[in-house]
PDB file of C-alpha atoms and ligand atoms in Angstrom:
ATOM      1  CA  MET A   1     -13.753 -23.913   0.461  1.00 96.00           C
ATOM      2  CA  LYS A   2     -16.502 -24.677   3.239  1.00 96.00           C
ATOM      3  CA  GLU A   3     -15.754 -28.494   3.206  1.00 97.00           C
ATOM      4  CA  LEU A   4     -12.225 -28.078   3.794  1.00 98.00           C
ATOM      5  CA  LEU A   5     -13.464 -25.304   6.928  1.00 98.00           C
ATOM      6  CA  ASP A   6     -15.504 -27.810   7.791  1.00 98.00           C
ATOM      7  CA  SER A   7     -12.938 -30.675   8.129  1.00 98.00           C
ATOM      8  CA  VAL A   8      -9.923 -27.868   9.893  1.00 98.00           C
ATOM      9  CA  VAL A   9     -12.393 -27.598  12.109  1.00 98.00           C
ATOM     10  CA  GLU A  10     -13.143 -31.176  12.871  1.00 97.00           C
ATOM     11  CA  GLU A  11      -9.258 -32.074  13.252  1.00 98.00           C
ATOM     12  CA  PHE A  12      -8.960 -29.059  15.765  1.00 98.00           C
ATOM     13  CA  ARG A  13     -12.073 -30.077  17.570  1.00 96.00           C
ATOM     14  CA  ASP A  14      -9.901 -31.348  20.754  1.00 96.00           C
ATOM     15  CA  ILE A  15      -6.641 -29.531  20.647  1.00 97.00           C
ATOM     16  CA  TRP A  16      -8.105 -26.442  23.198  1.00 95.00           C
ATOM     17  CA  ARG A  17      -6.796 -29.169  25.571  1.00 95.00           C
ATOM     18  CA  ASN A  18      -3.563 -28.007  25.311  1.00 96.00           C
ATOM     19  CA  GLY A  19      -4.350 -24.189  26.481  1.00 97.00           C
ATOM     20  CA  ARG A  20      -5.975 -22.520  29.020  1.00 97.00           C
ATOM     21  CA  VAL A  21      -8.818 -19.276  29.039  1.00 97.00           C
ATOM     22  CA  ALA A  22      -7.280 -16.060  29.988  1.00 96.00           C
ATOM     23  CA  THR A  23      -8.033 -14.959  33.558  1.00 96.00           C
ATOM     24  CA  TYR A  24      -6.013 -12.610  34.569  1.00 95.00           C
ATOM     25  CA  ILE A  25      -8.926 -10.150  33.420  1.00 96.00           C
ATOM     26  CA  PRO A  26     -11.326 -12.005  35.479  1.00 97.00           C
ATOM     27  CA  GLU A  27     -14.551 -11.919  32.959  1.00 96.00           C
ATOM     28  CA  LEU A  28     -12.879 -13.611  30.512  1.00 97.00           C
ATOM     29  CA  ALA A  29     -12.163 -16.931  32.536  1.00 97.00           C
ATOM     30  CA  ARG A  30     -16.146 -17.395  31.456  1.00 97.00           C
ATOM     31  CA  ALA A  31     -15.467 -18.112  28.109  1.00 97.00           C
ATOM     32  CA  CYS A  32     -16.072 -21.417  26.580  1.00 96.00           C
ATOM     33  CA  PRO A  33     -12.757 -23.084  26.614  1.00 96.00           C
ATOM     34  CA  ASP A  34     -14.114 -25.540  23.701  1.00 96.00           C
ATOM     35  CA  ALA A  35     -15.722 -22.957  21.300  1.00 97.00           C
ATOM     36  CA  VAL A  36     -13.931 -23.533  18.060  1.00 98.00           C
ATOM     37  CA  GLY A  37     -14.298 -21.375  14.986  1.00 98.00           C
ATOM     38  CA  LEU A  38     -13.283 -20.537  11.390  1.00 98.00           C
ATOM     39  CA  ALA A  39     -14.312 -18.158   8.614  1.00 98.00           C
ATOM     40  CA  VAL A  40     -12.369 -17.226   5.319  1.00 98.00           C
ATOM     41  CA  CYS A  41     -13.115 -14.161   3.356  1.00 98.00           C
ATOM     42  CA  ASP A  42     -12.013 -15.065  -0.207  1.00 98.00           C
ATOM     43  CA  LEU A  43     -11.094 -11.450  -2.246  1.00 98.00           C
ATOM     44  CA  GLY A  44     -13.028 -13.141  -5.198  1.00 96.00           C
ATOM     45  CA  SER A  45     -15.776 -15.473  -3.993  1.00 96.00           C
ATOM     46  CA  GLY A  46     -16.813 -13.901  -0.586  1.00 96.00           C
ATOM     47  CA  LEU A  47     -17.479 -15.465   2.645  1.00 98.00           C
ATOM     48  CA  TYR A  48     -16.871 -18.649   3.938  1.00 98.00           C
ATOM     49  CA  THR A  49     -17.936 -20.382   7.779  1.00 98.00           C
ATOM     50  CA  ALA A  50     -17.533 -23.222   9.963  1.00 98.00           C
ATOM     51  CA  GLY A  51     -17.861 -24.578  13.484  1.00 98.00           C
ATOM     52  CA  ASP A  52     -18.246 -21.990  16.056  1.00 98.00           C
ATOM     53  CA  TRP A  53     -18.163 -19.148  14.055  1.00 98.00           C
ATOM     54  CA  ASN A  54     -20.666 -16.985  15.380  1.00 97.00           C
ATOM     55  CA  TYR A  55     -19.274 -17.315  18.989  1.00 98.00           C
ATOM     56  CA  PRO A  56     -18.593 -14.009  20.704  1.00 98.00           C
ATOM     57  CA  PHE A  57     -15.675 -12.614  21.887  1.00 98.00           C
ATOM     58  CA  THR A  58     -14.219  -9.853  22.668  1.00 98.00           C
ATOM     59  CA  MET A  59     -11.304  -8.292  20.256  1.00 98.00           C
ATOM     60  CA  GLN A  60      -8.499  -7.562  22.714  1.00 98.00           C
ATOM     61  CA  SER A  61      -5.214  -7.288  21.316  1.00 97.00           C
ATOM     62  CA  VAL A  62      -6.942  -7.863  17.447  1.00 98.00           C
ATOM     63  CA  SER A  63      -8.563  -4.087  18.771  1.00 98.00           C
ATOM     64  CA  LYS A  64      -4.551  -2.858  18.102  1.00 98.00           C
ATOM     65  CA  ILE A  65      -4.661  -3.339  14.349  1.00 98.00           C
ATOM     66  CA  VAL A  66      -7.568  -1.033  14.302  1.00 98.00           C
ATOM     67  CA  SER A  67      -6.214   1.411  16.162  1.00 98.00           C
ATOM     68  CA  LEU A  68      -2.450   1.594  14.346  1.00 98.00           C
ATOM     69  CA  ALA A  69      -4.497   1.926  11.241  1.00 98.00           C
ATOM     70  CA  LEU A  70      -6.389   4.583  12.319  1.00 98.00           C
ATOM     71  CA  ALA A  71      -3.602   6.493  13.760  1.00 98.00           C
ATOM     72  CA  LEU A  72      -1.832   5.885  10.867  1.00 98.00           C
ATOM     73  CA  THR A  73      -4.239   7.511   8.437  1.00 98.00           C
ATOM     74  CA  VAL A  74      -5.263  10.903  10.753  1.00 97.00           C
ATOM     75  CA  CYS A  75      -1.662  10.996  12.746  1.00 97.00           C
ATOM     76  CA  GLY A  76       0.283   9.928   9.264  1.00 97.00           C
ATOM     77  CA  GLU A  77       3.129   7.347   9.240  1.00 97.00           C
ATOM     78  CA  ASP A  78       5.972   9.339  10.690  1.00 97.00           C
ATOM     79  CA  ALA A  79       4.220  10.940  13.589  1.00 96.00           C
ATOM     80  CA  VAL A  80       3.158   7.488  14.791  1.00 97.00           C
ATOM     81  CA  PHE A  81       6.491   5.568  13.935  1.00 96.00           C
ATOM     82  CA  SER A  82       8.619   8.201  16.082  1.00 94.00           C
ATOM     83  CA  SER A  83       6.471   7.785  19.572  1.00 94.00           C
ATOM     84  CA  VAL A  84       6.488   3.767  18.809  1.00 95.00           C
ATOM     85  CA  GLY A  85       8.893   1.698  17.248  1.00 93.00           C
ATOM     86  CA  MET A  86       8.411  -1.203  14.361  1.00 94.00           C
ATOM     87  CA  ASP A  87      10.453  -3.853  15.581  1.00 89.00           C
ATOM     88  CA  PRO A  88       9.634  -7.282  17.417  1.00 87.00           C
ATOM     89  CA  LEU A  89       9.874  -8.201  20.470  1.00 83.00           C
ATOM     90  CA  ALA A  90      10.911 -11.176  22.681  1.00 81.00           C
ATOM     91  CA  ASP A  91       9.365 -10.454  25.785  1.00 82.00           C
ATOM     92  CA  PRO A  92       5.516 -11.027  26.711  1.00 82.00           C
ATOM     93  CA  PHE A  93       2.964  -8.214  25.411  1.00 85.00           C
ATOM     94  CA  ASN A  94       2.488  -6.572  28.731  1.00 85.00           C
ATOM     95  CA  SER A  95       6.030  -6.714  29.542  1.00 84.00           C
ATOM     96  CA  ILE A  96       7.424  -3.666  31.119  1.00 86.00           C
ATOM     97  CA  MET A  97      11.483  -4.909  31.542  1.00 87.00           C
ATOM     98  CA  ARG A  98      12.357  -3.463  28.004  1.00 87.00           C
ATOM     99  CA  LEU A  99      10.772  -0.507  28.181  1.00 88.00           C
ATOM    100  CA  GLU A 100      12.948   0.710  31.320  1.00 86.00           C
ATOM    101  CA  MET A 101      15.874  -0.596  29.933  1.00 86.00           C
ATOM    102  CA  ASP A 102      16.348   0.424  26.254  1.00 84.00           C
ATOM    103  CA  ALA A 103      16.663   4.424  25.304  1.00 79.00           C
ATOM    104  CA  PRO A 104      14.608   5.679  24.333  1.00 84.00           C
ATOM    105  CA  HIS A 105      11.921   4.362  26.448  1.00 87.00           C
ATOM    106  CA  ARG A 106       9.763   4.322  23.350  1.00 91.00           C
ATOM    107  CA  PRO A 107       7.513   1.120  23.162  1.00 93.00           C
ATOM    108  CA  HIS A 108       8.961  -1.173  20.658  1.00 93.00           C
ATOM    109  CA  ASN A 109       6.129  -1.291  18.517  1.00 95.00           C
ATOM    110  CA  PRO A 110       2.555  -0.495  18.317  1.00 96.00           C
ATOM    111  CA  LEU A 111       0.917  -4.176  18.846  1.00 96.00           C
ATOM    112  CA  ILE A 112       2.100  -4.736  22.388  1.00 95.00           C
ATOM    113  CA  ASN A 113      -0.009  -3.193  24.843  1.00 95.00           C
ATOM    114  CA  SER A 114       2.617  -0.560  25.868  1.00 95.00           C
ATOM    115  CA  GLY A 115       2.504   0.474  22.356  1.00 96.00           C
ATOM    116  CA  ALA A 116      -1.369   0.244  21.450  1.00 97.00           C
ATOM    117  CA  ILE A 117      -1.745   2.946  24.608  1.00 97.00           C
ATOM    118  CA  VAL A 118       0.933   5.313  23.071  1.00 96.00           C
ATOM    119  CA  VAL A 119      -0.899   4.904  19.718  1.00 96.00           C
ATOM    120  CA  LEU A 120      -4.284   5.918  21.607  1.00 95.00           C
ATOM    121  CA  SER A 121      -2.450   9.159  23.090  1.00 95.00           C
ATOM    122  CA  LEU A 122      -1.783  10.391  19.657  1.00 95.00           C
ATOM    123  CA  LEU A 123      -5.252  10.537  18.349  1.00 95.00           C
ATOM    124  CA  PRO A 124      -6.260  14.153  18.040  1.00 93.00           C
ATOM    125  CA  TRP A 125      -9.481  13.704  20.180  1.00 91.00           C
ATOM    126  CA  THR A 126      -9.448  14.635  24.074  1.00 83.00           C
ATOM    127  CA  GLU A 127     -12.167  12.115  25.817  1.00 87.00           C
ATOM    128  CA  SER A 128     -11.826   8.587  25.626  1.00 87.00           C
ATOM    129  CA  SER A 129     -15.318   8.160  24.590  1.00 91.00           C
ATOM    130  CA  GLU A 130     -14.470  10.142  21.380  1.00 94.00           C
ATOM    131  CA  ARG A 131     -11.269   7.723  20.573  1.00 94.00           C
ATOM    132  CA  VAL A 132     -13.124   4.994  21.188  1.00 95.00           C
ATOM    133  CA  THR A 133     -16.119   6.003  18.723  1.00 96.00           C
ATOM    134  CA  ALA A 134     -13.305   6.581  16.121  1.00 97.00           C
ATOM    135  CA  VAL A 135     -11.645   3.353  16.571  1.00 98.00           C
ATOM    136  CA  SER A 136     -14.688   1.248  16.782  1.00 97.00           C
ATOM    137  CA  ASP A 137     -16.380   3.189  13.478  1.00 98.00           C
ATOM    138  CA  LEU A 138     -13.297   2.011  11.524  1.00 98.00           C
ATOM    139  CA  ALA A 139     -13.456  -1.690  13.111  1.00 98.00           C
ATOM    140  CA  ALA A 140     -16.900  -1.869  12.116  1.00 98.00           C
ATOM    141  CA  ARG A 141     -16.102  -0.460   8.107  1.00 98.00           C
ATOM    142  CA  MET A 142     -13.236  -3.095   8.294  1.00 98.00           C
ATOM    143  CA  ALA A 143     -15.978  -5.958   8.665  1.00 98.00           C
ATOM    144  CA  GLY A 144     -18.626  -4.240   6.665  1.00 97.00           C
ATOM    145  CA  LYS A 145     -20.986  -4.362   9.391  1.00 97.00           C
ATOM    146  CA  PRO A 146     -23.228  -1.047  10.360  1.00 97.00           C
ATOM    147  CA  SER A 147     -21.981  -0.818  14.054  1.00 97.00           C
ATOM    148  CA  VAL A 148     -19.389  -2.919  16.349  1.00 98.00           C
ATOM    149  CA  SER A 149     -20.458  -3.151  20.031  1.00 97.00           C
ATOM    150  CA  MET A 150     -18.730  -3.335  23.311  1.00 97.00           C
ATOM    151  CA  ASN A 151     -18.955  -5.786  26.261  1.00 98.00           C
ATOM    152  CA  SER A 152     -19.764  -3.805  29.204  1.00 98.00           C
ATOM    153  CA  ALA A 153     -18.438  -6.662  31.713  1.00 98.00           C
ATOM    154  CA  VAL A 154     -15.188  -7.047  30.037  1.00 98.00           C
ATOM    155  CA  TYR A 155     -14.756  -3.490  30.248  1.00 98.00           C
ATOM    156  CA  ILE A 156     -15.342  -3.116  33.707  1.00 98.00           C
ATOM    157  CA  SER A 157     -13.579  -6.503  34.623  1.00 98.00           C
ATOM    158  CA  GLU A 158     -10.086  -5.304  33.284  1.00 97.00           C
ATOM    159  CA  LYS A 159     -10.544  -1.313  34.406  1.00 96.00           C
ATOM    160  CA  GLU A 160     -10.844  -2.957  37.624  1.00 96.00           C
ATOM    161  CA  THR A 161      -8.203  -5.020  37.444  1.00 97.00           C
ATOM    162  CA  SER A 162      -5.862  -4.369  34.468  1.00 94.00           C
ATOM    163  CA  ASP A 163      -2.387  -2.438  37.180  1.00 94.00           C
ATOM    164  CA  ARG A 164      -0.245  -3.744  34.896  1.00 95.00           C
ATOM    165  CA  ASN A 165      -1.081  -1.296  31.912  1.00 96.00           C
ATOM    166  CA  ARG A 166      -1.711   1.470  34.316  1.00 97.00           C
ATOM    167  CA  ALA A 167       2.063   1.054  35.436  1.00 96.00           C
ATOM    168  CA  LEU A 168       3.177   0.561  31.781  1.00 96.00           C
ATOM    169  CA  ALA A 169       1.350   3.483  31.308  1.00 96.00           C
ATOM    170  CA  TRP A 170       2.311   5.723  34.484  1.00 96.00           C
ATOM    171  CA  PHE A 171       6.645   4.678  33.373  1.00 95.00           C
ATOM    172  CA  LEU A 172       5.607   6.005  30.087  1.00 95.00           C
ATOM    173  CA  LYS A 173       4.271   9.365  31.264  1.00 95.00           C
ATOM    174  CA  SER A 174       7.435   9.602  33.662  1.00 94.00           C
ATOM    175  CA  VAL A 175       9.797   9.380  30.395  1.00 92.00           C
ATOM    176  CA  GLY A 176       7.661  11.977  28.711  1.00 92.00           C
ATOM    177  CA  ASN A 177       6.625   9.487  26.506  1.00 91.00           C
ATOM    178  CA  LEU A 178       3.129   9.638  27.350  1.00 93.00           C
ATOM    179  CA  HIS A 179       1.061  12.902  27.116  1.00 87.00           C
ATOM    180  CA  GLY A 180      -2.605  13.659  27.715  1.00 90.00           C
ATOM    181  CA  ASP A 181      -4.862  12.508  30.619  1.00 93.00           C
ATOM    182  CA  ILE A 182      -3.450   8.583  31.624  1.00 95.00           C
ATOM    183  CA  GLU A 183      -7.040   7.472  33.200  1.00 94.00           C
ATOM    184  CA  ASP A 184      -9.052   8.567  30.454  1.00 94.00           C
ATOM    185  CA  ILE A 185      -5.876   7.287  27.530  1.00 95.00           C
ATOM    186  CA  LEU A 186      -6.610   3.723  29.798  1.00 96.00           C
ATOM    187  CA  ASP A 187     -10.261   3.936  29.906  1.00 96.00           C
ATOM    188  CA  ALA A 188     -10.389   4.354  26.065  1.00 96.00           C
ATOM    189  CA  TYR A 189      -7.897   1.500  25.732  1.00 97.00           C
ATOM    190  CA  PHE A 190      -9.909  -0.866  28.096  1.00 97.00           C
ATOM    191  CA  ARG A 191     -13.132   0.024  25.905  1.00 97.00           C
ATOM    192  CA  GLN A 192     -11.298  -0.582  22.558  1.00 97.00           C
ATOM    193  CA  CYS A 193     -10.068  -4.354  24.085  1.00 98.00           C
ATOM    194  CA  SER A 194     -13.548  -4.864  25.048  1.00 98.00           C
ATOM    195  CA  LEU A 195     -15.019  -4.533  21.378  1.00 98.00           C
ATOM    196  CA  GLU A 196     -17.151  -7.358  20.391  1.00 98.00           C
ATOM    197  CA  THR A 197     -16.544  -9.517  17.455  1.00 98.00           C
ATOM    198  CA  ASN A 198     -16.380 -13.263  15.779  1.00 98.00           C
ATOM    199  CA  CYS A 199     -14.282 -14.541  13.636  1.00 98.00           C
ATOM    200  CA  ALA A 200     -16.100 -14.053  10.653  1.00 98.00           C
ATOM    201  CA  ASP A 201     -16.080 -10.285  11.468  1.00 98.00           C
ATOM    202  CA  LEU A 202     -11.746 -10.976  11.881  1.00 98.00           C
ATOM    203  CA  ALA A 203     -12.128 -12.332   8.388  1.00 98.00           C
ATOM    204  CA  VAL A 204     -13.282  -9.523   6.806  1.00 98.00           C
ATOM    205  CA  MET A 205     -11.398  -7.198   8.385  1.00 98.00           C
ATOM    206  CA  GLY A 206      -8.412  -9.127   7.282  1.00 98.00           C
ATOM    207  CA  ALA A 207      -9.578  -9.625   4.084  1.00 98.00           C
ATOM    208  CA  THR A 208     -10.073  -5.497   4.071  1.00 98.00           C
ATOM    209  CA  LEU A 209      -6.071  -5.608   5.010  1.00 98.00           C
ATOM    210  CA  ALA A 210      -5.372  -7.993   2.301  1.00 98.00           C
ATOM    211  CA  ALA A 211      -7.343  -6.385  -0.390  1.00 98.00           C
ATOM    212  CA  ASP A 212      -4.886  -3.193   0.068  1.00 98.00           C
ATOM    213  CA  GLY A 213      -7.603  -1.346   2.624  1.00 98.00           C
ATOM    214  CA  ARG A 214     -10.985  -2.477   0.275  1.00 98.00           C
ATOM    215  CA  ASN A 215     -13.614  -3.988   2.166  1.00 98.00           C
ATOM    216  CA  PRO A 216     -14.310  -6.546  -0.150  1.00 98.00           C
ATOM    217  CA  ILE A 217     -18.237  -7.675   1.049  1.00 97.00           C
ATOM    218  CA  THR A 218     -19.003  -3.805   0.812  1.00 97.00           C
ATOM    219  CA  GLU A 219     -16.243  -2.326  -2.009  1.00 97.00           C
ATOM    220  CA  GLU A 220     -15.731   0.837   0.268  1.00 98.00           C
ATOM    221  CA  GLN A 221     -12.049   2.004   0.010  1.00 98.00           C
ATOM    222  CA  VAL A 222     -11.424   1.886   4.110  1.00 98.00           C
ATOM    223  CA  LEU A 223      -7.950   2.614   4.449  1.00 98.00           C
ATOM    224  CA  THR A 224      -5.038   3.830   1.408  1.00 98.00           C
ATOM    225  CA  PRO A 225      -3.102   1.030   0.291  1.00 98.00           C
ATOM    226  CA  ARG A 226      -0.134   2.416   2.286  1.00 98.00           C
ATOM    227  CA  VAL A 227      -1.791   1.955   5.246  1.00 98.00           C
ATOM    228  CA  ALA A 228      -3.080  -1.585   4.764  1.00 98.00           C
ATOM    229  CA  ARG A 229       0.621  -2.619   3.540  1.00 98.00           C
ATOM    230  CA  VAL A 230       2.316  -1.264   6.980  1.00 98.00           C
ATOM    231  CA  VAL A 231      -0.468  -2.377   9.368  1.00 98.00           C
ATOM    232  CA  ARG A 232      -0.049  -6.020   7.176  1.00 98.00           C
ATOM    233  CA  THR A 233       3.756  -5.479   8.109  1.00 97.00           C
ATOM    234  CA  ILE A 234       3.485  -4.991  11.251  1.00 97.00           C
ATOM    235  CA  MET A 235       1.242  -8.076  11.660  1.00 97.00           C
ATOM    236  CA  ALA A 236       3.449 -10.017   9.750  1.00 97.00           C
ATOM    237  CA  THR A 237       6.289  -8.939  12.180  1.00 95.00           C
ATOM    238  CA  CYS A 238       4.806  -8.583  15.714  1.00 95.00           C
ATOM    239  CA  GLY A 239       1.504  -9.779  15.456  1.00 95.00           C
ATOM    240  CA  MET A 240       2.055 -12.478  17.239  1.00 94.00           C
ATOM    241  CA  TYR A 241       3.957 -11.271  20.101  1.00 87.00           C
ATOM    242  CA  ASP A 242       6.754 -13.465  21.201  1.00 87.00           C
ATOM    243  CA  GLY A 243       5.924 -16.521  18.769  1.00 92.00           C
ATOM    244  CA  SER A 244       5.499 -14.141  15.796  1.00 93.00           C
ATOM    245  CA  GLY A 245       8.931 -15.770  14.685  1.00 93.00           C
ATOM    246  CA  GLU A 246       7.927 -19.226  14.971  1.00 94.00           C
ATOM    247  CA  PHE A 247       4.248 -18.351  13.380  1.00 96.00           C
ATOM    248  CA  ALA A 248       6.609 -17.014  10.206  1.00 96.00           C
ATOM    249  CA  VAL A 249       7.882 -20.335   9.991  1.00 96.00           C
ATOM    250  CA  SER A 250       4.877 -22.510  10.373  1.00 95.00           C
ATOM    251  CA  ALA A 251       2.423 -20.194   8.792  1.00 97.00           C
ATOM    252  CA  GLY A 252       3.908 -17.453   6.842  1.00 97.00           C
ATOM    253  CA  ILE A 253       1.138 -14.871   6.972  1.00 98.00           C
ATOM    254  CA  PRO A 254       0.259 -11.440   8.924  1.00 98.00           C
ATOM    255  CA  ALA A 255      -1.535 -12.467  11.605  1.00 98.00           C
ATOM    256  CA  LYS A 256      -3.075 -10.935  14.989  1.00 98.00           C
ATOM    257  CA  SER A 257      -4.172 -12.237  18.463  1.00 97.00           C
ATOM    258  CA  GLY A 258      -5.747 -11.598  21.041  1.00 97.00           C
ATOM    259  CA  VAL A 259      -6.398 -12.922  24.869  1.00 97.00           C
ATOM    260  CA  GLY A 260     -10.283 -12.868  23.766  1.00 98.00           C
ATOM    261  CA  GLY A 261      -9.575 -16.266  21.335  1.00 98.00           C
ATOM    262  CA  GLY A 262      -9.535 -14.279  18.363  1.00 98.00           C
ATOM    263  CA  ILE A 263      -6.880 -14.209  15.607  1.00 98.00           C
ATOM    264  CA  ALA A 264      -7.231 -12.423  12.354  1.00 98.00           C
ATOM    265  CA  ALA A 265      -4.947 -12.689   9.483  1.00 98.00           C
ATOM    266  CA  ALA A 266      -4.338 -11.299   5.928  1.00 98.00           C
ATOM    267  CA  VAL A 267      -3.067 -13.070   3.103  1.00 98.00           C
ATOM    268  CA  PRO A 268      -2.388 -10.000   0.202  1.00 98.00           C
ATOM    269  CA  GLY A 269      -4.157 -10.184  -2.394  1.00 98.00           C
ATOM    270  CA  MET A 270      -5.917 -13.574  -1.650  1.00 98.00           C
ATOM    271  CA  MET A 271      -8.360 -13.271   1.708  1.00 98.00           C
ATOM    272  CA  GLY A 272      -8.687 -12.941   5.240  1.00 98.00           C
ATOM    273  CA  ILE A 273      -8.708 -15.517   7.758  1.00 98.00           C
ATOM    274  CA  GLY A 274     -10.750 -15.358  11.307  1.00 98.00           C
ATOM    275  CA  THR A 275     -10.448 -17.980  14.073  1.00 98.00           C
ATOM    276  CA  CYS A 276     -12.070 -18.597  17.558  1.00 98.00           C
ATOM    277  CA  GLY A 277     -10.287 -20.874  20.227  1.00 98.00           C
ATOM    278  CA  PRO A 278     -10.639 -18.843  23.672  1.00 98.00           C
ATOM    279  CA  ALA A 279      -8.243 -21.553  25.243  1.00 97.00           C
ATOM    280  CA  LEU A 280      -4.335 -19.834  24.999  1.00 97.00           C
ATOM    281  CA  ASP A 281      -0.975 -20.765  24.941  1.00 95.00           C
ATOM    282  CA  SER A 282       1.601 -19.535  27.024  1.00 94.00           C
ATOM    283  CA  ARG A 283       2.109 -16.586  25.009  1.00 92.00           C
ATOM    284  CA  GLY A 284      -1.357 -15.493  24.893  1.00 93.00           C
ATOM    285  CA  ASN A 285      -2.093 -16.953  21.356  1.00 95.00           C
ATOM    286  CA  SER A 286      -5.218 -18.966  20.404  1.00 97.00           C
ATOM    287  CA  VAL A 287      -4.195 -22.859  20.675  1.00 97.00           C
ATOM    288  CA  ALA A 288      -6.729 -23.925  18.099  1.00 98.00           C
ATOM    289  CA  GLY A 289      -6.163 -20.637  16.225  1.00 98.00           C
ATOM    290  CA  LEU A 290      -2.489 -21.218  15.600  1.00 97.00           C
ATOM    291  CA  ALA A 291      -3.233 -25.038  14.767  1.00 98.00           C
ATOM    292  CA  MET A 292      -6.540 -23.558  11.894  1.00 98.00           C
ATOM    293  CA  MET A 293      -3.935 -20.902  10.783  1.00 98.00           C
ATOM    294  CA  LYS A 294      -1.180 -23.613  10.039  1.00 98.00           C
ATOM    295  CA  LYS A 295      -3.181 -25.989   8.527  1.00 98.00           C
ATOM    296  CA  LEU A 296      -5.213 -23.575   6.177  1.00 98.00           C
ATOM    297  CA  SER A 297      -1.551 -22.070   5.344  1.00 98.00           C
ATOM    298  CA  GLU A 298      -0.483 -25.258   4.756  1.00 97.00           C
ATOM    299  CA  VAL A 299      -3.075 -27.066   2.416  1.00 98.00           C
ATOM    300  CA  LEU A 300      -3.775 -23.483   0.643  1.00 97.00           C
ATOM    301  CA  ASN A 301      -0.176 -22.580   0.271  1.00 97.00           C
ATOM    302  CA  LEU A 302      -0.531 -19.221   1.757  1.00 98.00           C
ATOM    303  CA  ARG A 303       2.770 -18.567   2.535  1.00 97.00           C
ATOM    304  CA  ILE A 304       4.151 -15.016   1.803  1.00 96.00           C
ATOM    305  CA  TYR A 305       7.311 -15.372   2.515  1.00 93.00           C
TER     306      TYR A 305
HETATM  307  O1  DON B 401      -4.182  -5.342  27.687  1.00 89.16           O
HETATM  308  C1  DON B 401      -4.618  -6.628  27.903  1.00 89.16           C
HETATM  309  O2  DON B 401      -3.725  -6.916  28.714  1.00 89.16           O
HETATM  310  C2  DON B 401      -5.413  -7.245  27.018  1.00 89.16           C
HETATM  311  N1  DON B 401      -6.626  -6.417  27.216  1.00 89.16           N
HETATM  312  C3  DON B 401      -5.171  -7.236  26.059  1.00 89.16           C
HETATM  313  C4  DON B 401      -3.605  -8.465  25.327  1.00 89.16           C
HETATM  314  C5  DON B 401      -3.988  -9.190  23.996  1.00 89.16           C
HETATM  315  O3  DON B 401      -5.308  -9.417  23.954  1.00 89.16           O
HETATM  316  C6  DON B 401      -2.771  -9.586  24.291  1.00 89.16           C
HETATM  317  N2  DON B 401      -3.170 -11.003  23.471  1.00 89.16           N
HETATM  318  N3  DON B 401      -3.049 -11.797  22.928  1.00 89.16           N
END
């Protein structure tokens, strides 16, 4: 496995040139575009890493699988899916258009920005710090680490510039679909997006989902099998945003991307995969990550469809 991962990183070392790092959150523009890391956490034989596997980046939207898992656990499926849909969307992750056009004005799924903001608002804590502590504790347990830290510079940078997410939140409030203190909910959202990770953590998080909620490294049952299955399913249908259908055809594995450059994938009963590559395509998915996921899926025959 180690040789395979080394060869995949080598093959796609330069593919980042086809993408660009995110700049709409100014601090993300400081990322190294050419960092390329790959990790697999095999449910039987453990963790394998290659390339810049310990390059740190922020979870961004990958954190949405953690907050979804938390809300499903704490609030239950019915409460979550009566406020947020479970269908893919062919629009960008921060688009406001469908939210206004479709009635009820409910986010299409929990992994687009509007959906993740609603999911956070459902959590039964009033302070943003409590919501984020619960999300980061669960992220740590899924990754098999004592704790997960937050990148303050990225948090402040997003908080200062996130007019689009504010627009989404205030629109949701105006149609009665977001309750609570909007600035506090948004603060929790910016903090959870700024949780710091690397592709090895993402591989273990993916493996926890792949193993029906049991972390294969710590052996802790972190999520119920049902919650892990629902999260994997939403990843498979919505995890790569408006690139989800294409990724389902080309790689065929449940995965979730983030504009920090990470992708976490869960291959049921087999493994978790984490990739790092801060240069993104036009949809906000890591160019190197997509290429490495597709390659591994092909070589190891990982398709679930
Ligand atoms: O809210 C945002 O725009 C970012 N904090 C997260 C977006 C993201 O990661 C989309 N992923 N590909």
